[in-house]
Amino acid sequence: MTFPGKFTDQLVADKLDKVALSFLVDQLQIRRGGVAANIAFGLACLGLRPLLVGSVGPDFDEYRGWLDRHGVDTTGVRESQLHHTARFVATTDQVGNQIASFYPGAMNEDIEIDLGPVTDGCDLVLIGASDPDAMLRFTAQCRELGLPWAADTSWQLARCDGPQVHELVHGAAYLFSNEYEGALIEQKTGWTPAEVLDHVDIRVTTLGADGARVERNGEPSVDVPGVPDATMAEPTGAGDAFRSGFLAAIAWGLPLERAAQLGNLMAVHALETVGTQEYVLKPEPLITRLASAYGDQAAADITPFFA
């Protein structure tokens, strides 16, 4: 929602212990989101058939239809009988200040999900930001089932202590984070950057406009610059789109450099679109832009997967 004034103009300095405010907003936009659904959407747009796992409320029907139409397998979604689907509600004023709330709702029931019955035949489980106890349970289940997993703790790092971060990360096939989250992982675990690589197979760090870095123990890091002509419309969901591109390339058997390049290109699609699932992928312009950013060989390597 958008408030056409300034929040600060409505605050009375000596009455801040008794705040009672209501803002008449002049714009409301309702958009689909959630890290799991955003990543699954991007993977499906690239031609894969991702399985979405999580808890939703009875209000999810329209959203389920949208995801089904775009190629996401929603059979792993569990419907709560008690709570609405999680949602983020924000009001922004004319100078960019924001007052927001996050309602976890059905997400709090993720811990009741058993991965075993729904992940048969899966190549990789991405454990994204959810209820921290559920994230720990999913990680333990992956270990028990022998399923490779990607640790993507994201904004739930703030809720986790050092031992919990250790449990979420240790043994992961992939560790995704941005630079700040990466530093927080090191701080909470007490690991050095080199020691992090002793605990995961591949570490992927997104660097915003500077692209991404992919590291593997005993090998030189793969540093891939960002797409040079990107213009920002709205940044929410860019990290999720990066993961879609990166994991799609991995699923296709492409090397890490190509994975990071496609990840960067997908991130730009989200960055240049308002809304996390509003971008449209068109193979020819995508390949042309890939060639412009990363060269003809990169485009040639990825083109067959868009045929």
PDB file of C-alpha atoms in Angstrom:
ATOM      1  CA  MET A   1       0.000   0.000   0.000  1.00  0.00           C
ATOM      2  CA  THR A   2       1.105   3.568  -0.631  1.00  0.00           C
ATOM      3  CA  PHE A   3       0.502   6.492   1.736  1.00  0.00           C
ATOM      4  CA  PRO A   4       0.802   9.861  -0.085  1.00  0.00           C
ATOM      5  CA  GLY A   5       2.215  11.714   2.931  1.00  0.00           C
ATOM      6  CA  LYS A   6       5.065  11.196   5.403  1.00  0.00           C
ATOM      7  CA  PHE A   7       4.740   8.929   8.414  1.00  0.00           C
ATOM      8  CA  THR A   8       6.970  11.255  10.395  1.00  0.00           C
ATOM      9  CA  ASP A   9       4.526  14.156   9.967  1.00  0.00           C
ATOM     10  CA  GLN A  10       1.916  12.133  11.879  1.00  0.00           C
ATOM     11  CA  LEU A  11       4.080  11.357  14.911  1.00  0.00           C
ATOM     12  CA  VAL A  12       3.784  13.499  18.056  1.00  0.00           C
ATOM     13  CA  ALA A  13       7.096  13.434  19.924  1.00  0.00           C
ATOM     14  CA  ASP A  14       5.710  13.415  23.482  1.00  0.00           C
ATOM     15  CA  LYS A  15       2.966  10.862  22.674  1.00  0.00           C
ATOM     16  CA  LEU A  16       5.025   8.036  21.202  1.00  0.00           C
ATOM     17  CA  ASP A  17       4.076   5.776  24.109  1.00  0.00           C
ATOM     18  CA  LYS A  18       0.422   5.983  23.029  1.00  0.00           C
ATOM     19  CA  VAL A  19       0.548   5.756  19.246  1.00  0.00           C
ATOM     20  CA  ALA A  20      -2.852   5.260  17.552  1.00  0.00           C
ATOM     21  CA  LEU A  21      -2.625   5.948  13.844  1.00  0.00           C
ATOM     22  CA  SER A  22      -4.512   4.968  10.710  1.00  0.00           C
ATOM     23  CA  PHE A  23      -3.212   5.922   7.259  1.00  0.00           C
ATOM     24  CA  LEU A  24      -5.566   6.428   4.331  1.00  0.00           C
ATOM     25  CA  VAL A  25      -3.688   4.841   1.447  1.00  0.00           C
ATOM     26  CA  ASP A  26      -4.270   5.622  -2.209  1.00  0.00           C
ATOM     27  CA  GLN A  27      -2.858   2.462  -3.757  1.00  0.00           C
ATOM     28  CA  LEU A  28      -3.054  -1.258  -3.029  1.00  0.00           C
ATOM     29  CA  GLN A  29      -1.130  -3.920  -4.933  1.00  0.00           C
ATOM     30  CA  ILE A  30      -1.436  -7.613  -4.119  1.00  0.00           C
ATOM     31  CA  ARG A  31       1.373  -9.750  -5.514  1.00  0.00           C
ATOM     32  CA  ARG A  32       2.383 -13.365  -5.344  1.00  0.00           C
ATOM     33  CA  GLY A  33       5.539 -14.172  -3.438  1.00  0.00           C
ATOM     34  CA  GLY A  34       7.285 -16.439  -0.970  1.00  0.00           C
ATOM     35  CA  VAL A  35      10.816 -17.681  -1.591  1.00  0.00           C
ATOM     36  CA  ALA A  36       9.804 -21.280  -2.318  1.00  0.00           C
ATOM     37  CA  ALA A  37       7.127 -20.307  -4.829  1.00  0.00           C
ATOM     38  CA  ASN A  38       9.373 -17.674  -6.441  1.00  0.00           C
ATOM     39  CA  ILE A  39      12.187 -20.173  -6.997  1.00  0.00           C
ATOM     40  CA  ALA A  40       9.805 -22.856  -8.221  1.00  0.00           C
ATOM     41  CA  PHE A  41       8.189 -20.381 -10.627  1.00  0.00           C
ATOM     42  CA  GLY A  42      11.566 -19.465 -12.134  1.00  0.00           C
ATOM     43  CA  LEU A  43      12.587 -23.101 -12.531  1.00  0.00           C
ATOM     44  CA  ALA A  44       9.297 -23.902 -14.238  1.00  0.00           C
ATOM     45  CA  CYS A  45       9.702 -20.937 -16.602  1.00  0.00           C
ATOM     46  CA  LEU A  46      13.032 -22.479 -17.618  1.00  0.00           C
ATOM     47  CA  GLY A  47      11.318 -25.740 -18.499  1.00  0.00           C
ATOM     48  CA  LEU A  48      11.909 -27.784 -15.371  1.00  0.00           C
ATOM     49  CA  ARG A  49       9.227 -29.407 -13.205  1.00  0.00           C
ATOM     50  CA  PRO A  50       9.983 -28.272  -9.636  1.00  0.00           C
ATOM     51  CA  LEU A  51       8.082 -29.675  -6.661  1.00  0.00           C
ATOM     52  CA  LEU A  52       6.836 -27.029  -4.239  1.00  0.00           C
ATOM     53  CA  VAL A  53       6.744 -28.136  -0.588  1.00  0.00           C
ATOM     54  CA  GLY A  54       5.268 -26.007   2.195  1.00  0.00           C
ATOM     55  CA  SER A  55       2.149 -25.190   4.186  1.00  0.00           C
ATOM     56  CA  VAL A  56      -0.632 -22.915   2.958  1.00  0.00           C
ATOM     57  CA  GLY A  57      -4.135 -21.919   4.012  1.00  0.00           C
ATOM     58  CA  PRO A  58      -7.517 -22.479   2.343  1.00  0.00           C
ATOM     59  CA  ASP A  59      -6.980 -19.120   0.610  1.00  0.00           C
ATOM     60  CA  PHE A  60      -4.291 -20.662  -1.638  1.00  0.00           C
ATOM     61  CA  ASP A  61      -6.542 -21.933  -4.464  1.00  0.00           C
ATOM     62  CA  GLU A  62      -6.024 -19.042  -6.883  1.00  0.00           C
ATOM     63  CA  TYR A  63      -2.283 -19.022  -6.262  1.00  0.00           C
ATOM     64  CA  ARG A  64      -2.127 -22.811  -6.728  1.00  0.00           C
ATOM     65  CA  GLY A  65      -3.859 -22.439 -10.079  1.00  0.00           C
ATOM     66  CA  TRP A  66      -1.319 -19.827 -11.160  1.00  0.00           C
ATOM     67  CA  LEU A  67       1.622 -22.053 -10.238  1.00  0.00           C
ATOM     68  CA  ASP A  68       0.062 -25.150 -11.824  1.00  0.00           C
ATOM     69  CA  ARG A  69      -0.486 -23.257 -15.075  1.00  0.00           C
ATOM     70  CA  HIS A  70       3.170 -22.239 -15.111  1.00  0.00           C
ATOM     71  CA  GLY A  71       4.473 -25.770 -14.636  1.00  0.00           C
ATOM     72  CA  VAL A  72       5.059 -26.007 -10.874  1.00  0.00           C
ATOM     73  CA  ASP A  73       4.149 -29.303  -9.196  1.00  0.00           C
ATOM     74  CA  THR A  74       2.077 -28.303  -6.153  1.00  0.00           C
ATOM     75  CA  THR A  75       1.280 -31.818  -4.936  1.00  0.00           C
ATOM     76  CA  GLY A  76       3.770 -31.328  -2.087  1.00  0.00           C
ATOM     77  CA  VAL A  77       1.820 -28.374  -0.680  1.00  0.00           C
ATOM     78  CA  ARG A  78       0.046 -29.048   2.622  1.00  0.00           C
ATOM     79  CA  GLU A  79      -3.160 -27.158   3.452  1.00  0.00           C
ATOM     80  CA  SER A  80      -3.716 -25.925   6.987  1.00  0.00           C
ATOM     81  CA  GLN A  81      -7.164 -26.181   8.516  1.00  0.00           C
ATOM     82  CA  LEU A  82      -6.425 -23.351  10.955  1.00  0.00           C
ATOM     83  CA  HIS A  83      -4.378 -20.601   9.341  1.00  0.00           C
ATOM     84  CA  HIS A  84      -4.216 -18.438   6.251  1.00  0.00           C
ATOM     85  CA  THR A  85      -1.263 -18.540   3.888  1.00  0.00           C
ATOM     86  CA  ALA A  86       1.735 -16.502   5.071  1.00  0.00           C
ATOM     87  CA  ARG A  87       1.785 -12.910   3.864  1.00  0.00           C
ATOM     88  CA  PHE A  88       3.829  -9.740   4.071  1.00  0.00           C
ATOM     89  CA  VAL A  89       1.883  -6.481   4.344  1.00  0.00           C
ATOM     90  CA  ALA A  90       3.664  -3.162   3.890  1.00  0.00           C
ATOM     91  CA  THR A  91       2.721   0.488   3.664  1.00  0.00           C
ATOM     92  CA  THR A  92       5.253   2.877   2.142  1.00  0.00           C
ATOM     93  CA  ASP A  93       5.134   6.671   2.373  1.00  0.00           C
ATOM     94  CA  GLN A  94       6.160   9.204  -0.242  1.00  0.00           C
ATOM     95  CA  VAL A  95       9.805   9.336   0.913  1.00  0.00           C
ATOM     96  CA  GLY A  96      10.300   5.586   1.081  1.00  0.00           C
ATOM     97  CA  ASN A  97       9.726   4.969   4.795  1.00  0.00           C
ATOM     98  CA  GLN A  98       7.946   1.673   5.378  1.00  0.00           C
ATOM     99  CA  ILE A  99       5.781   0.148   8.104  1.00  0.00           C
ATOM    100  CA  ALA A 100       5.302  -3.560   7.554  1.00  0.00           C
ATOM    101  CA  SER A 101       4.150  -6.779   9.157  1.00  0.00           C
ATOM    102  CA  PHE A 102       4.845 -10.419   8.331  1.00  0.00           C
ATOM    103  CA  TYR A 103       2.155 -12.948   9.181  1.00  0.00           C
ATOM    104  CA  PRO A 104       3.609 -16.502   9.154  1.00  0.00           C
ATOM    105  CA  GLY A 105       0.227 -18.222   9.370  1.00  0.00           C
ATOM    106  CA  ALA A 106       0.333 -21.702   7.873  1.00  0.00           C
ATOM    107  CA  MET A 107       4.121 -21.492   7.581  1.00  0.00           C
ATOM    108  CA  ASN A 108       4.270 -22.298  11.291  1.00  0.00           C
ATOM    109  CA  GLU A 109       2.964 -25.761  10.415  1.00  0.00           C
ATOM    110  CA  ASP A 110       5.828 -26.598   8.038  1.00  0.00           C
ATOM    111  CA  ILE A 111       7.369 -28.650  10.833  1.00  0.00           C
ATOM    112  CA  GLU A 112       4.568 -31.197  10.377  1.00  0.00           C
ATOM    113  CA  ILE A 113       5.699 -31.990   6.824  1.00  0.00           C
ATOM    114  CA  ASP A 114       7.506 -35.290   6.213  1.00  0.00           C
ATOM    115  CA  LEU A 115       9.785 -35.002   3.181  1.00  0.00           C
ATOM    116  CA  GLY A 116      10.030 -38.757   2.683  1.00  0.00           C
ATOM    117  CA  PRO A 117       6.681 -39.381   0.952  1.00  0.00           C
ATOM    118  CA  VAL A 118       6.893 -36.329  -1.331  1.00  0.00           C
ATOM    119  CA  THR A 119      10.536 -36.250  -2.455  1.00  0.00           C
ATOM    120  CA  ASP A 120      10.856 -39.665  -4.105  1.00  0.00           C
ATOM    121  CA  GLY A 121      12.885 -39.150  -7.276  1.00  0.00           C
ATOM    122  CA  CYS A 122      14.025 -35.635  -6.380  1.00  0.00           C
ATOM    123  CA  ASP A 123      17.614 -34.678  -7.224  1.00  0.00           C
ATOM    124  CA  LEU A 124      17.990 -31.836  -4.741  1.00  0.00           C
ATOM    125  CA  VAL A 125      16.007 -30.240  -1.913  1.00  0.00           C
ATOM    126  CA  LEU A 126      16.385 -26.497  -1.438  1.00  0.00           C
ATOM    127  CA  ILE A 127      15.668 -25.611   2.196  1.00  0.00           C
ATOM    128  CA  GLY A 128      14.709 -21.954   2.147  1.00  0.00           C
ATOM    129  CA  ALA A 129      13.638 -19.517   4.829  1.00  0.00           C
ATOM    130  CA  SER A 130      10.707 -20.893   6.802  1.00  0.00           C
ATOM    131  CA  ASP A 131       9.932 -21.663  10.425  1.00  0.00           C
ATOM    132  CA  PRO A 132      13.449 -22.272  11.873  1.00  0.00           C
ATOM    133  CA  ASP A 133      12.409 -25.514  13.588  1.00  0.00           C
ATOM    134  CA  ALA A 134      10.983 -26.774  10.299  1.00  0.00           C
ATOM    135  CA  MET A 135      14.207 -25.857   8.498  1.00  0.00           C
ATOM    136  CA  LEU A 136      16.174 -27.898  11.028  1.00  0.00           C
ATOM    137  CA  ARG A 137      13.741 -30.810  10.655  1.00  0.00           C
ATOM    138  CA  PHE A 138      13.980 -30.738   6.850  1.00  0.00           C
ATOM    139  CA  THR A 139      17.785 -30.692   7.066  1.00  0.00           C
ATOM    140  CA  ALA A 140      17.777 -33.678   9.410  1.00  0.00           C
ATOM    141  CA  GLN A 141      15.381 -35.521   7.100  1.00  0.00           C
ATOM    142  CA  CYS A 142      17.646 -34.905   4.104  1.00  0.00           C
ATOM    143  CA  ARG A 143      20.544 -36.414   6.029  1.00  0.00           C
ATOM    144  CA  GLU A 144      18.444 -39.425   7.010  1.00  0.00           C
ATOM    145  CA  LEU A 145      17.109 -39.942   3.479  1.00  0.00           C
ATOM    146  CA  GLY A 146      20.466 -39.367   1.799  1.00  0.00           C
ATOM    147  CA  LEU A 147      19.027 -36.452  -0.187  1.00  0.00           C
ATOM    148  CA  PRO A 148      21.412 -33.679  -1.291  1.00  0.00           C
ATOM    149  CA  TRP A 149      20.194 -30.295  -0.100  1.00  0.00           C
ATOM    150  CA  ALA A 150      20.903 -26.622  -0.659  1.00  0.00           C
ATOM    151  CA  ALA A 151      21.033 -24.473   2.485  1.00  0.00           C
ATOM    152  CA  ASP A 152      19.399 -21.102   1.874  1.00  0.00           C
ATOM    153  CA  THR A 153      18.842 -19.646   5.342  1.00  0.00           C
ATOM    154  CA  SER A 154      18.254 -16.095   4.094  1.00  0.00           C
ATOM    155  CA  TRP A 155      16.435 -13.784   6.535  1.00  0.00           C
ATOM    156  CA  GLN A 156      15.931 -16.519   9.134  1.00  0.00           C
ATOM    157  CA  LEU A 157      19.606 -16.199  10.071  1.00  0.00           C
ATOM    158  CA  ALA A 158      18.548 -13.516  12.526  1.00  0.00           C
ATOM    159  CA  ARG A 159      16.445 -16.080  14.409  1.00  0.00           C
ATOM    160  CA  CYS A 160      19.075 -18.835  14.488  1.00  0.00           C
ATOM    161  CA  ASP A 161      21.937 -19.233  16.929  1.00  0.00           C
ATOM    162  CA  GLY A 162      25.367 -20.613  16.080  1.00  0.00           C
ATOM    163  CA  PRO A 163      24.610 -24.328  16.681  1.00  0.00           C
ATOM    164  CA  GLN A 164      21.437 -24.065  14.599  1.00  0.00           C
ATOM    165  CA  VAL A 165      23.281 -22.427  11.690  1.00  0.00           C
ATOM    166  CA  HIS A 166      25.894 -25.185  11.952  1.00  0.00           C
ATOM    167  CA  GLU A 167      23.148 -27.823  11.642  1.00  0.00           C
ATOM    168  CA  LEU A 168      21.541 -26.088   8.668  1.00  0.00           C
ATOM    169  CA  VAL A 169      24.790 -25.656   6.753  1.00  0.00           C
ATOM    170  CA  HIS A 170      27.041 -28.625   7.604  1.00  0.00           C
ATOM    171  CA  GLY A 171      26.990 -31.187   4.813  1.00  0.00           C
ATOM    172  CA  ALA A 172      24.986 -29.080   2.337  1.00  0.00           C
ATOM    173  CA  ALA A 173      25.599 -29.630  -1.354  1.00  0.00           C
ATOM    174  CA  TYR A 174      25.120 -25.878  -1.892  1.00  0.00           C
ATOM    175  CA  LEU A 175      25.128 -22.878   0.424  1.00  0.00           C
ATOM    176  CA  PHE A 176      23.357 -19.788  -0.947  1.00  0.00           C
ATOM    177  CA  SER A 177      23.670 -16.343   0.616  1.00  0.00           C
ATOM    178  CA  ASN A 178      24.364 -12.726  -0.167  1.00  0.00           C
ATOM    179  CA  GLU A 179      27.511 -11.037   1.157  1.00  0.00           C
ATOM    180  CA  TYR A 180      25.939  -9.849   4.410  1.00  0.00           C
ATOM    181  CA  GLU A 181      24.334 -13.200   5.143  1.00  0.00           C
ATOM    182  CA  GLY A 182      27.606 -14.925   4.354  1.00  0.00           C
ATOM    183  CA  ALA A 183      29.418 -12.799   6.917  1.00  0.00           C
ATOM    184  CA  LEU A 184      26.664 -13.506   9.456  1.00  0.00           C
ATOM    185  CA  ILE A 185      27.003 -17.253   8.862  1.00  0.00           C
ATOM    186  CA  GLU A 186      30.729 -16.980   9.568  1.00  0.00           C
ATOM    187  CA  GLN A 187      30.108 -14.892  12.679  1.00  0.00           C
ATOM    188  CA  LYS A 188      27.475 -17.203  14.147  1.00  0.00           C
ATOM    189  CA  THR A 189      29.359 -20.436  13.439  1.00  0.00           C
ATOM    190  CA  GLY A 190      32.798 -19.061  14.245  1.00  0.00           C
ATOM    191  CA  TRP A 191      34.057 -20.450  10.934  1.00  0.00           C
ATOM    192  CA  THR A 192      36.515 -18.631   8.694  1.00  0.00           C
ATOM    193  CA  PRO A 193      35.623 -18.369   4.988  1.00  0.00           C
ATOM    194  CA  ALA A 194      38.001 -21.262   4.319  1.00  0.00           C
ATOM    195  CA  GLU A 195      36.370 -23.339   7.056  1.00  0.00           C
ATOM    196  CA  VAL A 196      32.914 -22.781   5.570  1.00  0.00           C
ATOM    197  CA  LEU A 197      34.168 -24.592   2.471  1.00  0.00           C
ATOM    198  CA  ASP A 198      35.128 -27.546   4.667  1.00  0.00           C
ATOM    199  CA  HIS A 199      31.451 -27.943   5.558  1.00  0.00           C
ATOM    200  CA  VAL A 200      29.728 -27.517   2.174  1.00  0.00           C
ATOM    201  CA  ASP A 201      30.398 -28.762  -1.340  1.00  0.00           C
ATOM    202  CA  ILE A 202      29.746 -25.489  -3.153  1.00  0.00           C
ATOM    203  CA  ARG A 203      29.296 -21.990  -1.740  1.00  0.00           C
ATOM    204  CA  VAL A 204      27.379 -19.457  -3.842  1.00  0.00           C
ATOM    205  CA  THR A 205      27.456 -15.785  -2.822  1.00  0.00           C
ATOM    206  CA  THR A 206      25.396 -13.213  -4.678  1.00  0.00           C
ATOM    207  CA  LEU A 207      27.008  -9.787  -4.935  1.00  0.00           C
ATOM    208  CA  GLY A 208      24.173  -7.568  -6.133  1.00  0.00           C
ATOM    209  CA  ALA A 209      25.126  -5.564  -9.204  1.00  0.00           C
ATOM    210  CA  ASP A 210      28.601  -7.118  -9.069  1.00  0.00           C
ATOM    211  CA  GLY A 211      27.269 -10.570  -9.941  1.00  0.00           C
ATOM    212  CA  ALA A 212      28.107 -13.731  -8.035  1.00  0.00           C
ATOM    213  CA  ARG A 213      30.989 -15.756  -6.631  1.00  0.00           C
ATOM    214  CA  VAL A 214      31.046 -19.560  -6.612  1.00  0.00           C
ATOM    215  CA  GLU A 215      33.601 -21.327  -4.421  1.00  0.00           C
ATOM    216  CA  ARG A 216      34.667 -24.932  -3.996  1.00  0.00           C
ATOM    217  CA  ASN A 217      37.295 -26.315  -1.647  1.00  0.00           C
ATOM    218  CA  GLY A 218      40.690 -26.651  -3.322  1.00  0.00           C
ATOM    219  CA  GLU A 219      39.640 -24.874  -6.528  1.00  0.00           C
ATOM    220  CA  PRO A 220      39.899 -21.246  -7.710  1.00  0.00           C
ATOM    221  CA  SER A 221      36.730 -19.255  -7.120  1.00  0.00           C
ATOM    222  CA  VAL A 222      34.461 -18.585 -10.084  1.00  0.00           C
ATOM    223  CA  ASP A 223      33.700 -14.856 -10.166  1.00  0.00           C
ATOM    224  CA  VAL A 224      30.979 -13.893 -12.619  1.00  0.00           C
ATOM    225  CA  PRO A 225      30.226 -10.171 -13.124  1.00  0.00           C
ATOM    226  CA  GLY A 226      26.675  -8.876 -13.164  1.00  0.00           C
ATOM    227  CA  VAL A 227      24.690  -8.198 -16.325  1.00  0.00           C
ATOM    228  CA  PRO A 228      26.014  -4.763 -17.379  1.00  0.00           C
ATOM    229  CA  ASP A 229      22.849  -3.126 -18.751  1.00  0.00           C
ATOM    230  CA  ALA A 230      20.489  -3.936 -15.892  1.00  0.00           C
ATOM    231  CA  THR A 231      17.987  -1.311 -14.757  1.00  0.00           C
ATOM    232  CA  MET A 232      16.155  -1.643 -11.467  1.00  0.00           C
ATOM    233  CA  ALA A 233      12.385  -1.465 -11.187  1.00  0.00           C
ATOM    234  CA  GLU A 234      12.039  -3.351  -7.869  1.00  0.00           C
ATOM    235  CA  PRO A 235      14.631  -5.617  -6.190  1.00  0.00           C
ATOM    236  CA  THR A 236      12.352  -8.051  -4.337  1.00  0.00           C
ATOM    237  CA  GLY A 237      12.711 -11.581  -5.690  1.00  0.00           C
ATOM    238  CA  ALA A 238      15.972 -11.066  -7.582  1.00  0.00           C
ATOM    239  CA  GLY A 239      17.814 -13.475  -5.283  1.00  0.00           C
ATOM    240  CA  ASP A 240      15.115 -16.100  -5.746  1.00  0.00           C
ATOM    241  CA  ALA A 241      15.311 -15.724  -9.525  1.00  0.00           C
ATOM    242  CA  PHE A 242      19.105 -16.116  -9.346  1.00  0.00           C
ATOM    243  CA  ARG A 243      18.658 -19.439  -7.579  1.00  0.00           C
ATOM    244  CA  SER A 244      16.231 -20.550 -10.292  1.00  0.00           C
ATOM    245  CA  GLY A 245      18.736 -19.877 -13.048  1.00  0.00           C
ATOM    246  CA  PHE A 246      21.669 -21.339 -11.156  1.00  0.00           C
ATOM    247  CA  LEU A 247      19.871 -24.562 -10.232  1.00  0.00           C
ATOM    248  CA  ALA A 248      18.372 -24.980 -13.703  1.00  0.00           C
ATOM    249  CA  ALA A 249      21.857 -24.872 -15.224  1.00  0.00           C
ATOM    250  CA  ILE A 250      23.085 -27.391 -12.651  1.00  0.00           C
ATOM    251  CA  ALA A 251      20.154 -29.673 -13.504  1.00  0.00           C
ATOM    252  CA  TRP A 252      21.162 -29.431 -17.167  1.00  0.00           C
ATOM    253  CA  GLY A 253      24.713 -30.509 -16.305  1.00  0.00           C
ATOM    254  CA  LEU A 254      26.340 -27.173 -17.141  1.00  0.00           C
ATOM    255  CA  PRO A 255      29.474 -25.955 -15.319  1.00  0.00           C
ATOM    256  CA  LEU A 256      29.372 -23.565 -12.372  1.00  0.00           C
ATOM    257  CA  GLU A 257      30.331 -20.530 -14.459  1.00  0.00           C
ATOM    258  CA  ARG A 258      27.356 -21.037 -16.773  1.00  0.00           C
ATOM    259  CA  ALA A 259      25.111 -21.609 -13.742  1.00  0.00           C
ATOM    260  CA  ALA A 260      26.130 -18.268 -12.225  1.00  0.00           C
ATOM    261  CA  GLN A 261      25.724 -16.500 -15.571  1.00  0.00           C
ATOM    262  CA  LEU A 262      22.201 -17.803 -16.059  1.00  0.00           C
ATOM    263  CA  GLY A 263      21.469 -17.005 -12.419  1.00  0.00           C
ATOM    264  CA  ASN A 264      22.547 -13.407 -12.927  1.00  0.00           C
ATOM    265  CA  LEU A 265      20.403 -13.113 -16.041  1.00  0.00           C
ATOM    266  CA  MET A 266      17.345 -14.472 -14.249  1.00  0.00           C
ATOM    267  CA  ALA A 267      17.966 -12.076 -11.346  1.00  0.00           C
ATOM    268  CA  VAL A 268      17.926  -9.170 -13.786  1.00  0.00           C
ATOM    269  CA  HIS A 269      14.563 -10.315 -15.171  1.00  0.00           C
ATOM    270  CA  ALA A 270      13.110 -10.064 -11.672  1.00  0.00           C
ATOM    271  CA  LEU A 271      14.974  -6.833 -10.922  1.00  0.00           C
ATOM    272  CA  GLU A 272      13.566  -5.120 -13.983  1.00  0.00           C
ATOM    273  CA  THR A 273       9.973  -6.149 -13.217  1.00  0.00           C
ATOM    274  CA  VAL A 274       7.694  -5.045 -10.389  1.00  0.00           C
ATOM    275  CA  GLY A 275       6.585  -8.242  -8.693  1.00  0.00           C
ATOM    276  CA  THR A 276       8.502 -11.441  -8.024  1.00  0.00           C
ATOM    277  CA  GLN A 277       6.638 -13.598 -10.575  1.00  0.00           C
ATOM    278  CA  GLU A 278       5.655 -11.038 -13.176  1.00  0.00           C
ATOM    279  CA  TYR A 279       8.616 -11.418 -15.541  1.00  0.00           C
ATOM    280  CA  VAL A 280       8.217 -13.265 -18.837  1.00  0.00           C
ATOM    281  CA  LEU A 281      11.020 -15.339 -20.333  1.00  0.00           C
ATOM    282  CA  LYS A 282      11.377 -15.260 -24.109  1.00  0.00           C
ATOM    283  CA  PRO A 283      14.163 -17.555 -25.354  1.00  0.00           C
ATOM    284  CA  GLU A 284      15.470 -15.426 -28.219  1.00  0.00           C
ATOM    285  CA  PRO A 285      15.889 -12.140 -26.285  1.00  0.00           C
ATOM    286  CA  LEU A 286      17.261 -14.072 -23.295  1.00  0.00           C
ATOM    287  CA  ILE A 287      19.945 -15.780 -25.390  1.00  0.00           C
ATOM    288  CA  THR A 288      20.810 -12.515 -27.151  1.00  0.00           C
ATOM    289  CA  ARG A 289      21.264 -10.764 -23.826  1.00  0.00           C
ATOM    290  CA  LEU A 290      23.291 -13.674 -22.477  1.00  0.00           C
ATOM    291  CA  ALA A 291      25.648 -13.438 -25.448  1.00  0.00           C
ATOM    292  CA  SER A 292      25.985  -9.692 -24.980  1.00  0.00           C
ATOM    293  CA  ALA A 293      26.810 -10.068 -21.284  1.00  0.00           C
ATOM    294  CA  TYR A 294      28.931 -13.221 -21.284  1.00  0.00           C
ATOM    295  CA  GLY A 295      29.935 -14.008 -24.855  1.00  0.00           C
ATOM    296  CA  ASP A 296      28.829 -16.180 -27.739  1.00  0.00           C
ATOM    297  CA  GLN A 297      30.161 -19.401 -26.207  1.00  0.00           C
ATOM    298  CA  ALA A 298      28.051 -18.947 -23.079  1.00  0.00           C
ATOM    299  CA  ALA A 299      24.986 -18.417 -25.264  1.00  0.00           C
ATOM    300  CA  ALA A 300      25.859 -21.460 -27.406  1.00  0.00           C
ATOM    301  CA  ASP A 301      26.191 -23.667 -24.316  1.00  0.00           C
ATOM    302  CA  ILE A 302      22.789 -22.670 -22.942  1.00  0.00           C
ATOM    303  CA  THR A 303      20.788 -22.324 -26.176  1.00  0.00           C
ATOM    304  CA  PRO A 304      20.049 -26.082 -26.590  1.00  0.00           C
ATOM    305  CA  PHE A 305      18.066 -26.092 -23.363  1.00  0.00           C
ATOM    306  CA  PHE A 306      15.651 -23.504 -24.754  1.00  0.00           C
ATOM    307  CA  ALA A 307      14.920 -25.433 -27.930  1.00  0.00           C
TER     308      ALA A 307
END
